[in-house]
mmCIF file of C-alpha atoms in Angstrom:
data_model
loop_
_atom_site.group_PDB
_atom_site.id
_atom_site.type_symbol
_atom_site.label_atom_id
_atom_site.label_comp_id
_atom_site.label_asym_id
_atom_site.label_seq_id
_atom_site.Cartn_x
_atom_site.Cartn_y
_atom_site.Cartn_z
ATOM 1 C CA MET A 20 0.000 0.000 0.000
ATOM 2 C CA THR A 21 2.796 2.413 0.807
ATOM 3 C CA GLY A 22 4.448 1.838 -2.548
ATOM 4 C CA VAL A 23 1.227 2.423 -4.431
ATOM 5 C CA THR A 24 0.259 5.562 -2.548
ATOM 6 C CA SER A 25 3.738 7.038 -2.966
ATOM 7 C CA VAL A 26 3.546 6.269 -6.658
ATOM 8 C CA MET A 27 0.112 7.794 -7.006
ATOM 9 C CA GLY A 28 1.122 10.878 -5.079
ATOM 10 C CA THR A 29 3.117 11.927 -8.126
ATOM 11 C CA THR A 30 1.269 10.174 -10.913
ATOM 12 C CA GLY A 31 -0.999 13.105 -11.509
ATOM 13 C CA THR A 32 1.984 15.327 -12.210
ATOM 14 C CA THR A 33 4.174 12.911 -14.048
ATOM 15 C CA GLY A 34 1.442 11.411 -16.099
ATOM 16 C CA GLY A 35 0.335 14.890 -16.934
ATOM 17 C CA THR A 36 3.764 15.715 -18.229
ATOM 18 C CA GLY A 37 3.701 12.726 -20.404
ATOM 19 C CA ALA A 38 0.318 13.626 -21.761
ATOM 20 C CA ALA A 39 1.358 17.128 -22.514
ATOM 21 C CA GLU A 40 4.527 15.998 -24.180
ATOM 22 C CA PRO A 41 3.008 15.502 -27.637
ATOM 23 C CA THR A 42 3.223 19.232 -27.931
ATOM 24 C CA THR A 43 6.643 19.460 -26.374
ATOM 25 C CA GLY A 44 9.806 18.621 -28.232
ATOM 26 C CA THR A 45 13.402 19.676 -28.132
ATOM 27 C CA GLY A 46 13.163 23.371 -28.748
ATOM 28 C CA PRO A 47 11.518 26.172 -30.658
ATOM 29 C CA PRO A 48 11.940 26.222 -34.401
ATOM 30 C CA GLY A 49 15.556 26.840 -35.142
ATOM 31 C CA THR A 50 16.846 25.997 -31.659
ATOM 32 C CA LYS A 51 18.379 22.942 -30.095
ATOM 33 C CA ASP A 52 16.691 23.042 -26.690
ATOM 34 C CA GLY A 53 13.640 24.513 -25.004
ATOM 35 C CA PRO A 54 9.912 23.855 -24.919
ATOM 36 C CA ARG A 55 7.909 23.483 -28.080
ATOM 37 C CA VAL A 56 4.490 24.162 -26.635
ATOM 38 C CA GLY A 57 1.758 23.636 -29.212
ATOM 39 C CA LEU A 58 4.118 22.204 -31.863
ATOM 40 C CA ARG A 59 4.414 18.668 -33.159
ATOM 41 C CA PRO A 60 7.870 17.036 -33.413
ATOM 42 C CA GLU A 61 9.439 17.673 -36.791
ATOM 43 C CA ASN A 62 12.272 15.144 -36.951
ATOM 44 C CA ARG A 63 13.360 11.775 -35.621
ATOM 45 C CA ARG A 64 15.316 13.233 -32.693
ATOM 46 C CA GLN A 65 12.359 15.263 -31.443
ATOM 47 C CA LYS A 66 10.088 12.226 -31.715
ATOM 48 C CA LEU A 67 12.604 10.131 -29.765
ATOM 49 C CA VAL A 68 12.888 12.738 -26.999
ATOM 50 C CA LYS A 69 9.123 13.021 -26.761
ATOM 51 C CA SER A 70 8.744 9.242 -26.616
ATOM 52 C CA LEU A 71 11.284 9.043 -23.805
ATOM 53 C CA TRP A 72 9.493 11.744 -21.820
ATOM 54 C CA ILE A 73 6.190 9.943 -22.211
ATOM 55 C CA SER A 74 7.634 6.533 -21.432
ATOM 56 C CA VAL A 75 9.539 7.572 -18.315
ATOM 57 C CA TRP A 76 6.298 8.032 -16.404
ATOM 58 C CA LEU A 77 5.370 4.427 -17.067
ATOM 59 C CA PHE A 78 7.833 3.472 -14.354
ATOM 60 C CA TYR A 79 5.055 4.440 -11.972
ATOM 61 C CA LEU A 80 3.274 1.273 -13.052
ATOM 62 C CA SER A 81 5.604 -0.597 -10.702
ATOM 63 C CA ALA A 82 2.704 -1.691 -8.499
ATOM 64 C CA PRO A 83 1.015 -3.867 -11.177
ATOM 65 C CA VAL A 84 4.390 -5.190 -12.347
ATOM 66 C CA THR A 85 5.367 -6.086 -8.785
ATOM 67 C CA ASP A 86 2.008 -7.807 -8.336
ATOM 68 C CA LEU A 87 2.631 -9.886 -11.462
ATOM 69 C CA VAL A 88 6.038 -10.966 -10.237
ATOM 70 C CA SER A 89 5.294 -11.644 -6.561
ATOM 71 C CA GLY A 90 1.529 -11.473 -6.192
ATOM 72 C CA GLY A 91 1.003 -15.219 -5.897
ATOM 73 C CA HIS A 92 -0.930 -15.530 -9.166
ATOM 74 C CA SER A 93 -0.933 -18.641 -11.289
ATOM 75 C CA LEU A 94 1.205 -18.838 -14.417
ATOM 76 C CA GLY A 95 -1.823 -18.388 -16.659
ATOM 77 C CA ALA A 96 -2.969 -15.326 -14.710
ATOM 78 C CA ARG A 97 0.517 -13.857 -14.945
ATOM 79 C CA LEU A 98 0.661 -14.370 -18.700
ATOM 80 C CA LEU A 99 -2.786 -12.914 -19.271
ATOM 81 C CA GLY A 100 -2.069 -10.055 -16.852
ATOM 82 C CA GLY A 101 1.211 -9.268 -18.593
ATOM 83 C CA LEU A 102 -0.461 -9.245 -21.994
ATOM 84 C CA GLY A 103 -3.238 -7.055 -20.630
ATOM 85 C CA LEU A 104 -0.751 -4.581 -19.152
ATOM 86 C CA VAL A 105 1.222 -4.422 -22.400
ATOM 87 C CA ALA A 106 -1.984 -3.829 -24.338
ATOM 88 C CA PHE A 107 -3.048 -1.095 -21.901
ATOM 89 C CA VAL A 108 0.301 0.675 -22.108
ATOM 90 C CA ALA A 109 0.384 0.408 -25.912
ATOM 91 C CA TRP A 110 -3.125 1.829 -26.223
ATOM 92 C CA TYR A 111 -2.282 4.604 -23.754
ATOM 93 C CA LEU A 112 0.890 5.564 -25.629
ATOM 94 C CA VAL A 113 -0.889 5.643 -28.986
ATOM 95 C CA LEU A 114 -3.617 7.845 -27.533
ATOM 96 C CA VAL A 115 -1.259 10.227 -25.753
ATOM 97 C CA PHE A 116 1.285 10.364 -28.569
ATOM 98 C CA ARG A 117 -1.382 11.464 -31.046
ATOM 99 C CA THR A 118 -2.942 14.221 -28.933
ATOM 100 C CA ALA A 119 -1.273 16.898 -31.065
ATOM 101 C CA ARG A 120 -3.070 15.614 -34.171
ATOM 102 C CA GLN A 121 -6.588 16.477 -35.180
ATOM 103 C CA THR A 122 -8.284 13.174 -34.454
ATOM 104 C CA GLU A 123 -12.031 12.596 -34.638
ATOM 105 C CA THR A 124 -13.579 12.935 -31.183
ATOM 106 C CA ARG A 125 -15.526 9.691 -31.539
ATOM 107 C CA ARG A 126 -12.334 7.747 -32.115
ATOM 108 C CA VAL A 127 -10.718 9.312 -29.052
ATOM 109 C CA LEU A 128 -13.794 8.516 -26.949
ATOM 110 C CA LEU A 129 -13.644 4.925 -28.162
ATOM 111 C CA SER A 130 -9.951 4.752 -27.210
ATOM 112 C CA VAL A 131 -10.692 6.101 -23.722
ATOM 113 C CA ALA A 132 -13.532 3.560 -23.375
ATOM 114 C CA VAL A 133 -11.144 0.751 -24.326
ATOM 115 C CA LEU A 134 -8.622 1.955 -21.729
ATOM 116 C CA SER A 135 -11.377 2.071 -19.110
ATOM 117 C CA ALA A 136 -12.497 -1.450 -19.955
ATOM 118 C CA GLN A 137 -8.935 -2.750 -19.759
ATOM 119 C CA ALA A 138 -8.363 -1.090 -16.383
ATOM 120 C CA THR A 139 -11.634 -2.460 -15.023
ATOM 121 C CA VAL A 140 -11.041 -6.042 -16.194
ATOM 122 C CA LEU A 141 -7.444 -6.124 -14.957
ATOM 123 C CA SER A 142 -8.365 -4.642 -11.563
ATOM 124 C CA LEU A 143 -11.263 -7.049 -11.004
ATOM 125 C CA SER A 144 -9.222 -10.029 -12.156
ATOM 126 C CA LEU A 145 -5.846 -9.401 -10.506
ATOM 127 C CA GLY A 146 -6.502 -7.215 -7.482
ATOM 128 C CA ARG A 147 -6.286 -3.748 -5.987
ATOM 129 C CA GLU A 148 -2.724 -3.015 -7.165
ATOM 130 C CA TRP A 149 -4.135 -2.611 -10.675
ATOM 131 C CA LEU A 150 -6.435 0.246 -9.700
ATOM 132 C CA VAL A 151 -3.550 2.587 -10.538
ATOM 133 C CA LEU A 152 -4.476 2.152 -14.219
ATOM 134 C CA PHE A 153 -7.530 4.362 -13.742
ATOM 135 C CA VAL A 154 -5.287 7.346 -13.071
ATOM 136 C CA TYR A 155 -3.811 6.916 -16.537
ATOM 137 C CA VAL A 156 -7.323 6.660 -17.962
ATOM 138 C CA ALA A 157 -8.280 9.993 -16.363
ATOM 139 C CA ILE A 158 -5.089 11.671 -17.542
ATOM 140 C CA ALA A 159 -5.432 10.335 -21.091
ATOM 141 C CA SER A 160 -9.030 11.548 -21.341
ATOM 142 C CA GLY A 161 -8.064 14.995 -20.059
ATOM 143 C CA ALA A 162 -5.160 15.250 -22.493
ATOM 144 C CA ALA A 163 -6.800 13.866 -25.621
ATOM 145 C CA LEU A 164 -10.410 15.086 -25.453
ATOM 146 C CA PRO A 165 -11.779 18.620 -25.868
ATOM 147 C CA GLY A 166 -12.520 20.470 -22.644
ATOM 148 C CA GLU A 167 -16.283 20.364 -23.077
ATOM 149 C CA ILE A 168 -16.105 16.554 -23.118
ATOM 150 C CA SER A 169 -13.194 15.859 -20.784
ATOM 151 C CA ARG A 170 -14.865 17.785 -17.966
ATOM 152 C CA PHE A 171 -17.314 14.863 -17.885
ATOM 153 C CA THR A 172 -14.974 11.973 -18.772
ATOM 154 C CA VAL A 173 -12.420 12.784 -16.051
ATOM 155 C CA PRO A 174 -15.013 12.596 -13.233
ATOM 156 C CA GLY A 175 -16.480 9.574 -15.001
ATOM 157 C CA ALA A 176 -13.139 7.753 -14.924
ATOM 158 C CA THR A 177 -12.720 8.715 -11.260
ATOM 159 C CA ALA A 178 -16.209 7.420 -10.452
ATOM 160 C CA LEU A 179 -15.459 4.158 -12.255
ATOM 161 C CA LEU A 180 -12.292 3.910 -10.161
ATOM 162 C CA ALA A 181 -14.356 4.267 -6.966
ATOM 163 C CA VAL A 182 -16.929 1.681 -8.027
ATOM 164 C CA THR A 183 -14.233 -0.793 -9.048
ATOM 165 C CA ALA A 184 -12.301 -0.215 -5.826
ATOM 166 C CA PHE A 185 -15.310 -1.225 -3.749
ATOM 167 C CA ALA A 186 -15.737 -4.324 -5.898
ATOM 168 C CA VAL A 187 -12.109 -5.419 -5.460
ATOM 169 C CA PRO A 188 -11.099 -7.003 -2.138
ATOM 170 C CA GLY A 189 -9.260 -4.387 -0.090
ATOM 171 C CA GLY A 190 -9.638 -1.825 -2.851
ATOM 172 C CA GLU A 191 -11.227 0.778 -0.592
ATOM 173 C CA GLU A 192 -7.899 1.013 1.264
ATOM 174 C CA TYR A 193 -6.265 2.296 -1.941
ATOM 175 C CA LEU A 194 -9.133 4.604 -2.830
ATOM 176 C CA ALA A 195 -7.966 7.640 -0.854
ATOM 177 C CA GLY A 196 -4.529 7.507 -2.491
ATOM 178 C CA LEU A 197 -5.965 7.228 -6.007
ATOM 179 C CA LEU A 198 -9.018 9.489 -6.214
ATOM 180 C CA ILE A 199 -7.188 12.795 -5.849
ATOM 181 C CA PRO A 200 -4.367 11.967 -8.322
ATOM 182 C CA ALA A 201 -6.901 10.731 -10.882
ATOM 183 C CA LEU A 202 -9.188 13.747 -10.528
ATOM 184 C CA MET A 203 -6.479 16.398 -10.282
ATOM 185 C CA GLY A 204 -4.250 14.791 -12.894
ATOM 186 C CA GLY A 205 -7.101 14.598 -15.384
ATOM 187 C CA PHE A 206 -8.177 18.200 -14.883
ATOM 188 C CA ALA A 207 -4.540 19.315 -14.962
ATOM 189 C CA MET A 208 -4.386 17.866 -18.459
ATOM 190 C CA VAL A 209 -7.533 19.772 -19.373
ATOM 191 C CA GLY A 210 -5.800 22.987 -18.317
ATOM 192 C CA ILE A 211 -2.596 22.107 -20.156
ATOM 193 C CA ARG A 212 -4.543 21.315 -23.304
ATOM 194 C CA ALA A 213 -6.262 24.701 -23.068
ATOM 195 C CA MET A 214 -2.897 26.398 -22.515
ATOM 196 C CA ILE A 215 -1.446 24.663 -25.574
ATOM 197 C CA ARG A 216 -4.395 25.736 -27.697
ATOM 198 C CA THR A 217 -4.028 29.317 -26.485
ATOM 199 C CA THR A 218 -0.287 29.258 -27.186
ATOM 200 C CA MET A 219 -0.882 28.067 -30.728
ATOM 201 C CA GLU A 220 -3.470 30.773 -31.306
ATOM 202 C CA LEU A 221 -1.089 33.414 -29.915
ATOM 203 C CA ARG A 222 1.684 32.177 -32.188
ATOM 204 C CA GLU A 223 -0.603 32.407 -35.212
ATOM 205 C CA ALA A 224 -1.796 35.855 -34.138
ATOM 206 C CA ARG A 225 1.804 37.042 -33.708
ATOM 207 C CA ALA A 226 2.672 35.863 -37.214
ATOM 208 C CA THR A 227 -0.397 37.631 -38.591
ATOM 209 C CA VAL A 228 0.468 40.860 -36.777
ATOM 210 C CA ALA A 229 4.038 40.705 -38.105
ATOM 211 C CA GLN A 230 2.762 40.199 -41.642
ATOM 212 C CA LEU A 231 0.298 43.070 -41.302
ATOM 213 C CA ALA A 232 3.040 45.320 -39.910
ATOM 214 C CA ALA A 233 5.308 44.486 -42.839
ATOM 215 C CA ASN A 234 2.488 45.187 -45.298
ATOM 216 C CA GLU A 235 1.719 48.475 -43.567
ATOM 217 C CA GLU A 236 5.384 49.496 -43.720
ATOM 218 C CA ARG A 237 5.514 48.723 -47.436
ATOM 219 C CA LEU A 238 2.365 50.737 -48.009
ATOM 220 C CA ARG A 239 3.777 53.639 -46.007
ATOM 221 C CA MET A 240 7.018 53.603 -47.969
ATOM 222 C CA ALA A 241 5.129 53.457 -51.256
ATOM 223 C CA ARG A 242 2.934 56.354 -50.153
ATOM 224 C CA ASP A 243 5.871 58.480 -49.014
ATOM 225 C CA LEU A 244 7.881 57.803 -52.160
ATOM 226 C CA HIS A 245 4.843 58.688 -54.246
ATOM 227 C CA ASP A 246 4.489 61.957 -52.364
ATOM 228 C CA LEU A 247 8.193 62.686 -52.786
ATOM 229 C CA LEU A 248 8.494 61.799 -56.464
ATOM 230 C CA GLY A 249 5.031 62.478 -57.829
ATOM 231 C CA HIS A 250 5.440 66.243 -58.095
ATOM 232 C CA SER A 251 9.066 66.072 -59.236
ATOM 233 C CA LEU A 252 8.436 63.524 -61.968
ATOM 234 C CA SER A 253 5.374 65.376 -63.179
ATOM 235 C CA LEU A 254 7.429 68.573 -63.392
ATOM 236 C CA ILE A 255 10.258 66.777 -65.226
ATOM 237 C CA THR A 256 7.779 65.362 -67.745
ATOM 238 C CA LEU A 257 6.182 68.742 -68.328
ATOM 239 C CA LYS A 258 9.509 70.562 -68.792
ATOM 240 C CA SER A 259 10.799 67.797 -71.084
ATOM 241 C CA GLU A 260 7.783 68.197 -73.360
ATOM 242 C CA LEU A 261 8.199 71.973 -73.264
ATOM 243 C CA ALA A 262 11.904 71.752 -74.078
ATOM 244 C CA GLY A 263 11.115 69.458 -76.987
ATOM 245 C CA ARG A 264 8.715 71.965 -78.460
ATOM 246 C CA MET A 265 11.111 74.917 -77.929
ATOM 247 C CA LEU A 266 14.203 73.204 -79.283
ATOM 248 C CA PRO A 267 13.763 73.948 -83.030
ATOM 249 C CA ASP A 268 12.917 77.671 -82.731
ATOM 250 C CA HIS A 269 14.139 78.743 -79.283
ATOM 251 C CA PRO A 270 17.250 76.753 -78.346
ATOM 252 C CA GLU A 271 18.209 79.165 -75.538
ATOM 253 C CA GLN A 272 14.857 78.708 -73.773
ATOM 254 C CA ALA A 273 15.029 74.951 -74.358
ATOM 255 C CA ALA A 274 18.450 74.905 -72.693
ATOM 256 C CA GLN A 275 16.982 76.728 -69.703
ATOM 257 C CA GLN A 276 14.246 74.086 -69.434
ATOM 258 C CA VAL A 277 16.873 71.350 -69.559
ATOM 259 C CA ALA A 278 18.780 73.080 -66.746
ATOM 260 C CA ASP A 279 15.588 73.200 -64.706
ATOM 261 C CA ILE A 280 15.058 69.494 -65.357
ATOM 262 C CA GLU A 281 18.565 68.774 -64.039
ATOM 263 C CA GLN A 282 17.931 70.812 -60.906
ATOM 264 C CA VAL A 283 14.600 69.094 -60.194
ATOM 265 C CA SER A 284 16.169 65.680 -60.800
ATOM 266 C CA ARG A 285 19.004 66.364 -58.372
ATOM 267 C CA GLN A 286 16.574 67.561 -55.710
ATOM 268 C CA ALA A 287 14.410 64.467 -56.213
ATOM 269 C CA LEU A 288 17.492 62.285 -55.798
ATOM 270 C CA VAL A 289 18.360 64.070 -52.529
ATOM 271 C CA ASP A 290 14.782 63.591 -51.255
ATOM 272 C CA VAL A 291 14.842 59.874 -52.061
ATOM 273 C CA ARG A 292 18.209 59.394 -50.349
ATOM 274 C CA GLU A 293 16.969 61.155 -47.228
ATOM 275 C CA ALA A 294 13.812 59.072 -47.192
ATOM 276 C CA VAL A 295 15.667 55.797 -47.640
ATOM 277 C CA SER A 296 18.246 56.807 -45.018
ATOM 278 C CA GLY A 297 15.435 57.501 -42.564
ATOM 279 C CA TYR A 298 13.867 54.111 -43.202
ATOM 280 C CA ARG A 299 17.162 52.291 -42.834
ATOM 281 C CA ARG A 300 18.351 54.063 -39.686
ATOM 282 C CA PRO A 301 18.335 51.435 -36.918
ATOM 283 C CA THR A 302 17.201 52.193 -33.369
ATOM 284 C CA LEU A 303 18.425 50.673 -30.122
ATOM 285 C CA PRO A 304 15.011 49.302 -29.022
ATOM 286 C CA GLY A 305 14.551 47.667 -32.407
ATOM 287 C CA GLU A 306 18.063 46.211 -32.429
ATOM 288 C CA MET A 307 17.673 44.971 -28.836
ATOM 289 C CA ALA A 308 14.539 43.101 -29.854
ATOM 290 C CA GLY A 309 16.261 41.769 -32.968
ATOM 291 C CA ALA A 310 19.298 40.705 -30.932
ATOM 292 C CA ARG A 311 17.121 38.782 -28.475
ATOM 293 C CA THR A 312 15.349 37.006 -31.335
ATOM 294 C CA ALA A 313 18.587 36.162 -33.158
ATOM 295 C CA LEU A 314 20.367 34.881 -30.054
ATOM 296 C CA THR A 315 17.395 32.808 -28.938
ATOM 297 C CA ALA A 316 17.041 31.310 -32.410
ATOM 298 C CA ALA A 317 20.745 30.346 -32.319
ATOM 299 C CA GLY A 318 20.405 28.694 -28.899
ATOM 300 C CA VAL A 319 22.431 31.389 -27.119
ATOM 301 C CA ALA A 320 21.216 32.601 -23.719
ATOM 302 C CA ALA A 321 20.661 36.356 -24.045
ATOM 303 C CA ASP A 322 21.304 38.766 -21.161
ATOM 304 C CA LEU A 323 20.068 42.134 -22.418
ATOM 305 C CA PRO A 324 19.194 45.424 -20.716
ATOM 306 C CA ALA A 325 15.555 45.689 -19.690
ATOM 307 C CA GLU A 326 15.259 49.179 -21.196
ATOM 308 C CA PRO A 327 17.692 50.933 -23.560
ATOM 309 C CA VAL A 328 19.085 54.366 -22.708
ATOM 310 C CA GLU A 329 16.664 57.079 -23.737
ATOM 311 C CA ASP A 330 17.120 60.578 -25.208
ATOM 312 C CA LEU A 331 20.273 59.770 -27.153
ATOM 313 C CA PRO A 332 21.086 61.882 -30.236
ATOM 314 C CA GLU A 333 19.941 60.183 -33.427
ATOM 315 C CA GLU A 334 23.478 59.883 -34.821
ATOM 316 C CA VAL A 335 24.773 58.340 -31.583
ATOM 317 C CA GLU A 336 21.858 55.915 -31.295
ATOM 318 C CA SER A 337 22.254 54.893 -34.935
ATOM 319 C CA ALA A 338 25.998 54.195 -34.542
ATOM 320 C CA LEU A 339 25.440 52.131 -31.385
ATOM 321 C CA ALA A 340 22.550 50.252 -32.981
ATOM 322 C CA TRP A 341 24.757 49.297 -35.939
ATOM 323 C CA SER A 342 27.448 48.187 -33.480
ATOM 324 C CA LEU A 343 24.982 45.998 -31.591
ATOM 325 C CA ARG A 344 23.714 44.430 -34.803
ATOM 326 C CA GLU A 345 27.216 43.603 -36.055
ATOM 327 C CA ALA A 346 28.347 42.252 -32.674
ATOM 328 C CA VAL A 347 25.322 39.972 -32.290
ATOM 329 C CA THR A 348 25.712 38.780 -35.876
ATOM 330 C CA ASN A 349 29.310 37.777 -35.122
ATOM 331 C CA VAL A 350 28.223 35.973 -31.935
ATOM 332 C CA VAL A 351 25.582 33.997 -33.824
ATOM 333 C CA ARG A 352 27.781 33.137 -36.806
ATOM 334 C CA HIS A 353 31.275 32.613 -35.458
ATOM 335 C CA SER A 354 31.532 32.411 -31.667
ATOM 336 C CA GLY A 355 29.981 29.063 -30.759
ATOM 337 C CA ALA A 356 28.937 30.765 -27.515
ATOM 338 C CA LYS A 357 26.322 29.573 -25.041
ATOM 339 C CA ARG A 358 25.694 32.983 -23.478
ATOM 340 C CA CYS A 359 25.875 36.577 -24.656
ATOM 341 C CA THR A 360 25.753 39.592 -22.338
ATOM 342 C CA VAL A 361 24.872 43.081 -23.586
ATOM 343 C CA ARG A 362 25.375 46.179 -21.439
ATOM 344 C CA LEU A 363 24.372 49.728 -22.366
ATOM 345 C CA GLU A 364 25.199 52.460 -19.845
ATOM 346 C CA VAL A 365 25.777 56.176 -19.581
ATOM 347 C CA LEU A 366 28.983 56.842 -17.582
ATOM 348 C CA GLN A 367 30.509 59.985 -16.128
ATOM 349 C CA THR A 368 34.250 60.301 -16.844
ATOM 350 C CA LEU A 369 36.831 63.027 -16.390
ATOM 351 C CA ALA A 370 36.391 63.918 -20.044
ATOM 352 C CA GLY A 371 32.618 64.127 -19.716
ATOM 353 C CA ARG A 372 29.602 61.847 -20.115
ATOM 354 C CA ILE A 373 29.887 58.882 -22.454
ATOM 355 C CA VAL A 374 27.539 56.113 -23.498
ATOM 356 C CA GLU A 375 29.112 52.665 -23.531
ATOM 357 C CA LEU A 376 27.906 49.540 -25.333
ATOM 358 C CA SER A 377 29.480 46.208 -24.390
ATOM 359 C CA VAL A 378 28.706 42.889 -26.100
ATOM 360 C CA ALA A 379 30.515 39.905 -24.556
ATOM 361 C CA ASP A 380 30.169 36.163 -25.169
ATOM 362 C CA ASP A 381 31.657 32.989 -23.717
ATOM 363 C CA GLY A 382 32.622 31.456 -27.034
ATOM 364 C CA GLY A 383 35.963 30.541 -28.524
ATOM 365 C CA GLY A 384 37.375 34.053 -28.253
ATOM 366 C CA GLY A 385 40.603 35.011 -29.989
ATOM 367 C CA PRO A 386 41.972 38.272 -31.366
ATOM 368 C CA ALA A 387 39.795 40.555 -33.441
ATOM 369 C CA VAL A 388 40.194 40.069 -37.191
ATOM 370 C CA ALA A 389 39.880 43.256 -39.192
ATOM 371 C CA GLY A 390 37.152 43.011 -41.795
ATOM 372 C CA ASN A 391 34.441 44.983 -43.478
ATOM 373 C CA GLY A 392 32.156 44.695 -40.473
ATOM 374 C CA LEU A 393 34.510 45.993 -37.773
ATOM 375 C CA THR A 394 36.030 48.538 -40.133
ATOM 376 C CA GLY A 395 32.624 49.907 -41.004
ATOM 377 C CA LEU A 396 31.664 50.079 -37.324
ATOM 378 C CA ALA A 397 34.857 51.946 -36.465
ATOM 379 C CA GLU A 398 34.122 54.470 -39.212
ATOM 380 C CA ARG A 399 30.533 54.966 -38.023
ATOM 381 C CA LEU A 400 31.695 55.524 -34.447
ATOM 382 C CA GLU A 401 34.481 57.863 -35.487
ATOM 383 C CA ALA A 402 31.910 59.953 -37.348
ATOM 384 C CA VAL A 403 30.211 60.704 -33.997
ATOM 385 C CA GLY A 404 33.465 61.002 -32.045
ATOM 386 C CA GLY A 405 33.366 57.476 -30.650
ATOM 387 C CA THR A 406 35.813 54.597 -30.428
ATOM 388 C CA LEU A 407 35.621 50.847 -30.970
ATOM 389 C CA SER A 408 37.655 48.112 -29.319
ATOM 390 C CA ALA A 409 37.273 44.382 -29.811
ATOM 391 C CA GLY A 410 39.195 41.346 -28.642
ATOM 392 C CA SER A 411 39.404 38.462 -26.208
ATOM 393 C CA ALA A 412 37.481 38.766 -22.949
ATOM 394 C CA GLY A 413 39.780 37.065 -20.453
ATOM 395 C CA LYS A 414 40.542 33.360 -20.856
ATOM 396 C CA LYS A 415 37.411 32.633 -22.803
ATOM 397 C CA GLY A 416 35.094 34.608 -24.982
ATOM 398 C CA PHE A 417 35.098 37.780 -27.049
ATOM 399 C CA ARG A 418 33.991 41.320 -26.287
ATOM 400 C CA LEU A 419 33.144 44.323 -28.425
ATOM 401 C CA LEU A 420 33.181 47.700 -26.679
ATOM 402 C CA ALA A 421 31.840 50.873 -28.287
ATOM 403 C CA ARG A 422 32.129 54.270 -26.557
ATOM 404 C CA VAL A 423 30.571 57.514 -27.761
ATOM 405 C CA PRO A 424 30.877 60.870 -25.957
ATOM 406 C CA LEU A 425 27.697 62.786 -25.193
ATOM 407 C CA GLY A 426 27.455 66.523 -25.558
ATOM 408 C CA SER A 427 26.563 68.701 -22.602
ATOM 409 C CA GLY A 428 23.062 68.989 -23.814
ATOM 410 C CA SER A 429 22.443 65.267 -24.110
#
C-alpha cells in the first residue's frame, strides 16, 4: 500500500507531463533546446525525446508489475495479466502520442472507453494493485479530449475507479490515495490542453500581426515615395515636353528648361536618399529586440538590458545600434557561444559623459580580425566622435566595446 500511494502521489503530475509531451519537443523552431508548446515534433530526434518523456512516467506502473512478479498468481494469470498490461500501455501511448493531431472525437472517446475497460477487467481479475491504471485513464481523457467533453470523462473515470475499488477485495484502502491523483491529474491535463491551444493561437496571431506590420510598412514607404516623387516627376515630364517643343525655334529657352530638369532631378534624388536613409536608420530598441530574437534562435542565452538608454542623439543611437547588430551577428555566426551579455550604460568620466555599449560572449574568443564589419563600425563611431575596441574577454570569450561621448546637452 505504501508503494502504491507514494507512486500515485506523483502520478498526476508525471502522467500529466507525459500527456502534454506531444506538444513538447526539443526546442523552438531553429533551436536545439527549449519547450515546443503547441508544436508537433518535426524530426526523428524530437520524436525520440518526446517518446522518452512519455515513457519515463510508465515506471510508476511498478505496483502492477510487482504484483505480477510476486503477487502469488498462477502462471496463466501472470501471462494474461502481462499481456493485458502491455496492451493497456500500448493503447495509452498511442492515444497520448497522437494528442497533437486532429483526431475525430468519436475515435478518441472509443480509445478512452477501451482503456477504461482494460483497467476495469485487470483490476477485477488481478486485485487492488491494478487500480492505478484508472489514473492513466483519467489523464489520457483529459489530455486527448476537448474540454467540453473531458470535464465529464475525467469525473467519469474517477467514479469508475471508486466503483471498481469497492468491488475489489481491499480496494477501498487504496481509494484515498488514487481518487485525488486521478481527478487532479485529469483536470490538470484539461488545463494544459487549453494552454497549448491558447499558445498556438497566440503564435498564429503574432505571425499575422508581423505580416500586417510588414504590409503596412511597405504601403507607407510606397505612399511616401509617391508623395516625394510624384510632383518632381510630373514637373520633369512637363519641362521635357516643353523643351522638346522649344528646341527647333528657341534653343536658348530649351536649354533653360533642360537646366531646370537637371535641378529638379538632383533635388528628387536628394529627397529619395533622405527618405531611404530615414527608413534604414536602426534604433536601439529595435536592435535589442532583434538581438534577443537572433540569439534565442541560435540557442544562445541572451542577457540584455531591460530598457535601452533614452534621449540619445539620433546619430549616436544609430551608430550604437549598428554596433549591436554587427556584434550579435558575429556571436551567432562565429563564436559558438552559449551565453551573450549586452550592457548599455551612460557613464561619467573626467572627459565628460559617455555612453558605452558592451557585447561579450563565452565562445571561442581570440583576437579581433579586421574586416568589413569591424572597419565599417569603427568608421561609423568615429563619425560621432566614438571609439571601438574588440578582442578576447579574459581566458574565454570575445567582447566588443563601443564608446561615444555625449554633448553637454544630451
